[in-house]
Structure formats: structure tokens, C-alpha cells
XYZ file of C-alpha atoms in Angstrom:
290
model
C 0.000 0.000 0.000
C 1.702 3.409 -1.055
C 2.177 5.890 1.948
C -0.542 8.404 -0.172
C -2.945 5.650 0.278
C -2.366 5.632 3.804
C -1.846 9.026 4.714
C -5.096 10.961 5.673
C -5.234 13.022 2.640
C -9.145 13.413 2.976
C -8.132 15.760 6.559
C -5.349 17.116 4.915
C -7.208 18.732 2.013
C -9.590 19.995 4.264
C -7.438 21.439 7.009
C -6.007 23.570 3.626
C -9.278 24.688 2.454
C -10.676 26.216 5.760
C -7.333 28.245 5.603
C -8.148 29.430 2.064
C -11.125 30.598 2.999
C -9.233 33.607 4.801
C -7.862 34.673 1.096
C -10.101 37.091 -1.175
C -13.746 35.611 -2.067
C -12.638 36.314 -5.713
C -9.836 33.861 -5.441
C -9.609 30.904 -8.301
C -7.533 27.886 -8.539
C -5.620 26.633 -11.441
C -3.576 23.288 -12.273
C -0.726 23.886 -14.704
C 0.846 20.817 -16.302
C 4.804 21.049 -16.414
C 7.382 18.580 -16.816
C 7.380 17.376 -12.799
C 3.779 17.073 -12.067
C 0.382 19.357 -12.014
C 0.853 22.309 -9.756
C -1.557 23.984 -8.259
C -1.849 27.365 -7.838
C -4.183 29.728 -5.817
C -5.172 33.037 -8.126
C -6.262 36.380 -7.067
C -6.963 40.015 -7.830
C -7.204 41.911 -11.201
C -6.866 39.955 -14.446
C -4.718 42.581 -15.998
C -2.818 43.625 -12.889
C 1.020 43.229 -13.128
C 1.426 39.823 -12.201
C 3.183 38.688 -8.652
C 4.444 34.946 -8.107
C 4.739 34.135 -4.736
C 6.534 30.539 -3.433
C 6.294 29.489 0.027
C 8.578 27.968 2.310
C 9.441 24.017 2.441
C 8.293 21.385 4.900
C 4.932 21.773 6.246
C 4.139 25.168 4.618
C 1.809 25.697 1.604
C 1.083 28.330 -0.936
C -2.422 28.995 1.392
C 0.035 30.747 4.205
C -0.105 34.221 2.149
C -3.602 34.757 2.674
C -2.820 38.156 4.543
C -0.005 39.163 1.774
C -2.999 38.177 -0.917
C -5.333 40.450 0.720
C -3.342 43.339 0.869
C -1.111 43.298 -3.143
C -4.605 41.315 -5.003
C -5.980 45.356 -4.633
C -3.286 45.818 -7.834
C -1.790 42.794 -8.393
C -2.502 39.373 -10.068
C -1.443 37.293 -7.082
C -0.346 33.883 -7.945
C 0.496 31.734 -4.921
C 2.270 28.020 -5.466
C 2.098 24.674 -4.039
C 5.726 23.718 -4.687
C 6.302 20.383 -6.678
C 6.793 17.302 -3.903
C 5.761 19.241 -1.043
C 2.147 19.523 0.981
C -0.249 20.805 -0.800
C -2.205 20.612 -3.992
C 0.329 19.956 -6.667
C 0.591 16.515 -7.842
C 4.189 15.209 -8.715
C 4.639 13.115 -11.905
C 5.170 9.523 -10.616
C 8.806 9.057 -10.685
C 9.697 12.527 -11.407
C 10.438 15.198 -9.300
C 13.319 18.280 -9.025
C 16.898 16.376 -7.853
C 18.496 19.393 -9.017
C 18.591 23.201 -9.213
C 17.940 22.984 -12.796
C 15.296 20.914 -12.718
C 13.656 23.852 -10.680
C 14.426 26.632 -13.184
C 13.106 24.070 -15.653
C 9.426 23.748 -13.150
C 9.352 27.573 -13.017
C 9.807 28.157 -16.795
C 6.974 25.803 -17.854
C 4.583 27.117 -14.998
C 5.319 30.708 -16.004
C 4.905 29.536 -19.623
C 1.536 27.363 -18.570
C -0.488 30.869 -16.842
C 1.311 32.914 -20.048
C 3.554 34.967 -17.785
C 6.498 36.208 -19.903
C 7.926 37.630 -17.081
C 6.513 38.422 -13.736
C 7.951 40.136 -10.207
C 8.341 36.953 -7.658
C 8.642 36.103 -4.246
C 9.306 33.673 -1.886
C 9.473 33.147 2.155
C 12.208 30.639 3.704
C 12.848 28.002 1.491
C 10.668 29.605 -1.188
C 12.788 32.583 -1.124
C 16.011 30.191 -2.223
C 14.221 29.098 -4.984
C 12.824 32.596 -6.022
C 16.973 33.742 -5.335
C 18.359 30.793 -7.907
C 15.412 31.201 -10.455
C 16.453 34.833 -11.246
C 20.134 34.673 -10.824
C 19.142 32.093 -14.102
C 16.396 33.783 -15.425
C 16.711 37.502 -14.746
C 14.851 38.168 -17.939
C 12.008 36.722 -16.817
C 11.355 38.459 -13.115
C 11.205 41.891 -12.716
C 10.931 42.398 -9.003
C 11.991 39.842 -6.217
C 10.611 40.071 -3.013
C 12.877 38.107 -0.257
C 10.992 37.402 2.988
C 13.546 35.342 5.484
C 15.593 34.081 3.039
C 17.184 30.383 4.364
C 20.392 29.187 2.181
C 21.059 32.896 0.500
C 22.917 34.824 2.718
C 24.497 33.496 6.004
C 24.186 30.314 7.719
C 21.645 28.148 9.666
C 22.099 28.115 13.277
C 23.065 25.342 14.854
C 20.211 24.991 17.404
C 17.262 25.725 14.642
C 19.042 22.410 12.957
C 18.787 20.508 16.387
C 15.291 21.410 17.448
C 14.157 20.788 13.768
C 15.958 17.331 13.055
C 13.746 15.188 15.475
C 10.733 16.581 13.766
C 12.364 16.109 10.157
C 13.093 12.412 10.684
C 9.582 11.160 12.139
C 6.795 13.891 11.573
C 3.649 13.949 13.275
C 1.208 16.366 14.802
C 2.625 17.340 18.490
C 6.264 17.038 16.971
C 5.485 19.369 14.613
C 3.679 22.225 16.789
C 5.979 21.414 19.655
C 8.790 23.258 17.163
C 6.793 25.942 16.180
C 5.991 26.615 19.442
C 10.137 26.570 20.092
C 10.680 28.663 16.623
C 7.857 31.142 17.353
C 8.408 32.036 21.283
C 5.014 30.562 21.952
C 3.448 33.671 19.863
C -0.164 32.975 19.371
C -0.124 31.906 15.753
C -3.554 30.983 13.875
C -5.742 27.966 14.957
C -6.220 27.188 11.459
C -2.849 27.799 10.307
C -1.324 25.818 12.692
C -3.888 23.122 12.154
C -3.063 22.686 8.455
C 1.062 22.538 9.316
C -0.348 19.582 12.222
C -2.270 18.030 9.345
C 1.162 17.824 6.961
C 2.786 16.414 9.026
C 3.399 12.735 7.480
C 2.620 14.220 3.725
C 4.337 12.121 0.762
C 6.772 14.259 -0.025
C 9.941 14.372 -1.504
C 13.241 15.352 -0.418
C 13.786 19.071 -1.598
C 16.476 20.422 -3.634
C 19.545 22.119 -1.583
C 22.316 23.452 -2.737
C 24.913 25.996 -1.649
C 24.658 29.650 -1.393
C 24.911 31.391 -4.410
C 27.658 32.244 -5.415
C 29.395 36.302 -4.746
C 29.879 37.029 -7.947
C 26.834 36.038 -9.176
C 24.895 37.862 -6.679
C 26.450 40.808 -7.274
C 25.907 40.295 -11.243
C 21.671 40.686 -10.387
C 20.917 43.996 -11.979
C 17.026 44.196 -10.857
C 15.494 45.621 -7.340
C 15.486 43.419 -4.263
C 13.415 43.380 -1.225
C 14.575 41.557 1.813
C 12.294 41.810 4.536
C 13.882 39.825 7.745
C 11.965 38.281 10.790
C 13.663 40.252 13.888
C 12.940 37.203 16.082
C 14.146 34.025 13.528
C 15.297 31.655 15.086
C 16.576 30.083 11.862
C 19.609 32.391 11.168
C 20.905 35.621 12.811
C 18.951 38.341 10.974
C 21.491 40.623 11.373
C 24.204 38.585 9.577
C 21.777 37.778 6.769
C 21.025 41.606 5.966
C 24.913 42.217 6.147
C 25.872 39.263 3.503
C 23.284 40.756 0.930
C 23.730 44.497 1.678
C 27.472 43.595 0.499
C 26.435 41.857 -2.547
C 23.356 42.632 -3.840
C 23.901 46.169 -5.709
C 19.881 47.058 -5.496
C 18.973 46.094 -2.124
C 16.029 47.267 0.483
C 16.187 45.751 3.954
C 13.935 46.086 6.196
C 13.469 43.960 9.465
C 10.057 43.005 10.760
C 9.846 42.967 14.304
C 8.122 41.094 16.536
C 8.259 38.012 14.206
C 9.791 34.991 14.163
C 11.144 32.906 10.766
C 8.001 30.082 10.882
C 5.642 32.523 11.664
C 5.653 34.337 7.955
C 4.394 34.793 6.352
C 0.616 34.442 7.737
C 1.466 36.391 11.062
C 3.581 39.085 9.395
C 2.880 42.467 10.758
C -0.001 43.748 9.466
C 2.395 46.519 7.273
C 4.320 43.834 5.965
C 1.645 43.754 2.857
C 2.024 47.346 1.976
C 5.529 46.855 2.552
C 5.472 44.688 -0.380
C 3.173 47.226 -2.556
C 5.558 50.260 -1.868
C 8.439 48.423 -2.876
C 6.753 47.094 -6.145
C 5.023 50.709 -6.817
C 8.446 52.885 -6.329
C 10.449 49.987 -8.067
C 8.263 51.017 -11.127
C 5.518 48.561 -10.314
């Protein structure tokens, strides 16, 4: 019996869609075929609005975590939010194919830009999402015309040592408690959203796959990216030292805003961002010649 068939899919699903109902009532789904699998993404906002491509972060995170981003940028902006390939969510993987290597993602985001007819688009991530968003346009800087950082892991400075620890007991046998009892840890035991934290409870055990990783990109390359950056950094991550992550891309990145969010911790972003983290995003994308 495959570990789908097993898993509680059925509680999973609908854990995911009482959080979507917290995004706009105009919001629309849409399954684009590419190479790896179906993905699913979650649309909002106006059909000719500049288009915005958002990625989430990895483990038990999913593209309906930007519900109060989606709110805010759907007033302009086509909002496209993704279930990453081989993670929780919607998408469905190809059976026996899935990313094993950066390329493979660049390949993923150039047929789903190519499948909603996005020639180019501005694009951001959170966490994990954010590395992806990061390697994407250091490959394909025709194609985005914004990027929008938000906690970047892998991009600028190290991993602590005790986010690692805390995290690997989860990582190697995931279930509901384990998986709240971190967040808990990550977060400071900020009150986070029932239904939020209900849907990363109900991931835990998802068929997944094991994620791309690579290394850091690389100096030169960063400071090669000739298109406006926003890096907006949790003040109370537990995941990396803020400060040293604003410091290794103020000294690369030659168009770089940083701003620190305070009062928020890495796993609780980007749902529980301050409330100004939205317009935040708007401003940047509006003076940037949004």
C-alpha cells in the first residue's frame, strides 16, 4: 500500500481549504501541467494587474500561508500563490519525477510561467521559497522583474546550529505534536492561527519528496543581479541571525532594500507578518516602477 494511500489526505485537504477561505472571495484555482507534475496554484486580484508569483517555504508550509499578503497586493496585483512540486499541498508530482536538481527547478518555473502565459513576472518567496525565487532569477533575470525576499534560508548566512537541532527530530519522524511542539520553540510561543497551525499539524506525514539544496549562491553572481530586491527579515528568527543575513546581501546585492520586521519569528511568515508587511510589499513594487 503506497504511503498516499495511507496518509489521511481526505483531513489534509480539508485542514487547507478552511485556511483558504481567509484569502479574497474572488480567489480561483488553477492546475498547470509542467514537466514534474500538475501544480496547483491559488489566483487572485485583477486579471490585468502586473502579475506577482509568490513561493512558500518548504516542509509543512503551503502556498495557502499568504492569505494576509494576498489580501493586501490582489488590490493591484494578479497574485499567484504556489504549491511547490513534492511538497504539501495541492500539486501533484509526476510519478517518478520530481526536481533532484537546481535545474530541474528553473526548468518547473519556466513551464509554470509559460503554462499561466507569464512572460515575465515580479516573484517572491518566504524561507525556502525565497532560495528558490533567489536561484530562479540569478538564471532567469529576464524573466522576473521584481523579487521580493521574505527570510531568506540558504542565500545569505548560515543556519544556526540549534534551529538544525530542534528541527531534526521533527524532520526524521513527523507527526502532529512534533510538529507544533517546534513551532511553538521557533515562534516564542506567539499565538499563531488555529487554522494555520492546524493545516502545518495536518502535513505532518505528507508524501513528499526530499527538496532540492544546494549551496549559497555564489558572490559574484549575486552581485551580477541587476534588478530591485526586497529583503524583509523576521527580527525574532530563530533560523539564522537576521542581522548577519542583511549584512551578507547588503554587500552583494547592488539594489537592495532591507527592512526587518519585528516582533516576528522565521516560521511565523508569512501568515502572522505584521499587518504593514503587505504594503511593505506594494511600496516596494510601486516605487520599483511597479
Amino acid at each position: 500500500m503506497s504511503t498516499r494511500a495511507t496518509y489521511d489526505m481526505d483531513g489534509f485537504l480539508a485542514a487547507y481549504d478552511k485556511v483558504m477561505t481567509k484569502w479574497p472571495a474572488s480567489t480561483e484555482a488553477a492546475t498547470v501541467p509542467t514537466p514534474f507534475g500538475a501544480t496547483h496554484v491559488n489566483i487572485c486580484g485583477p486579471a490585468d494587474g502586473p502579475p506577482l508569483l509568490l513561493l512558500p517555504g518548504g516542509g509543512s508550509a503551503t502556498s495557502a500561508s499568504w492569505y494576509r499578503q494576498a489580501a493586501e497586493l490582489s488590490h493591484v496585483h494578479r497574485v499567484y500563490a504556489v504549491d511547490l512540486i513534492g511538497a504539501p499541498g495541492r500539486t501533484t508530482p509526476a510519478p517518478g519525477r520530481h526536481p533532484r536538481t537546481t535545474a530541474d527547478l528553473v526548468s518547473w518555473l519556466d513551464a509554470l510561467l509559460k503554462g499561466l502565459d507569464l512572460a515575465e513576472t515580479d516573484l517572491g518567496g518566504h524561507s525556502y521559497g525565497a532560495w528558490i525565487a533567489l536561484q530562479y532569477t540569478l538564471r532567469a533575470p529576464h524573466r522576473v522583474r521584481h523579487l521580493i525576499l521574505l527570510d531568506p534560508t540558504y542565500c545569505f548566512a548560515k543556519m544556526k546550529w540549534a534551529y538544525g537541532a530542534h528541527a531534526v527530530r521533527m524532520l526524521l519522524r513527523p507527526t502532529p505534536r512534533r510538529v507544533r511542539t517546534f513551532l511553538e520553540w521557533e515562534t516564542g510561543g506567539a499565538p499563531l492561527d488555529p487554522d494555520w497551525l492546524a493545516l502545518q499539524e495536518a502535513a505532518a506525514g505528507f508524501p513528499s519528496v526530499r527538496p532540492v539544496v544546494g549551496p549559497r549562491p555564489k558572490p559574484g553572481a549575486l552581485r551580477g543581479l541587476d534588478l530591485p530586491v526586497l529583503l524583509l527579515l523576521a527580527a525574532k528568527s530563530r533560523a539564522h541571525n537576521p542581522a548577519k543575513v542583511a549584512a551578507g546581501a547588503e554587500a552583494l546585492l547592488p539594489h537592495v532594500t532591507t527592512i526587518t520586521l519585528p516582533d516576528v519569528s522565521h516560521h511565523a511568515l508569512p501568515h502572522a507578518a505584521p499587518a504593514e508587511s503587505g504594503r511593505l510589499i506594494a511600496d516596494f513594487l510601486a516605487g520599483a516602477g511597479g
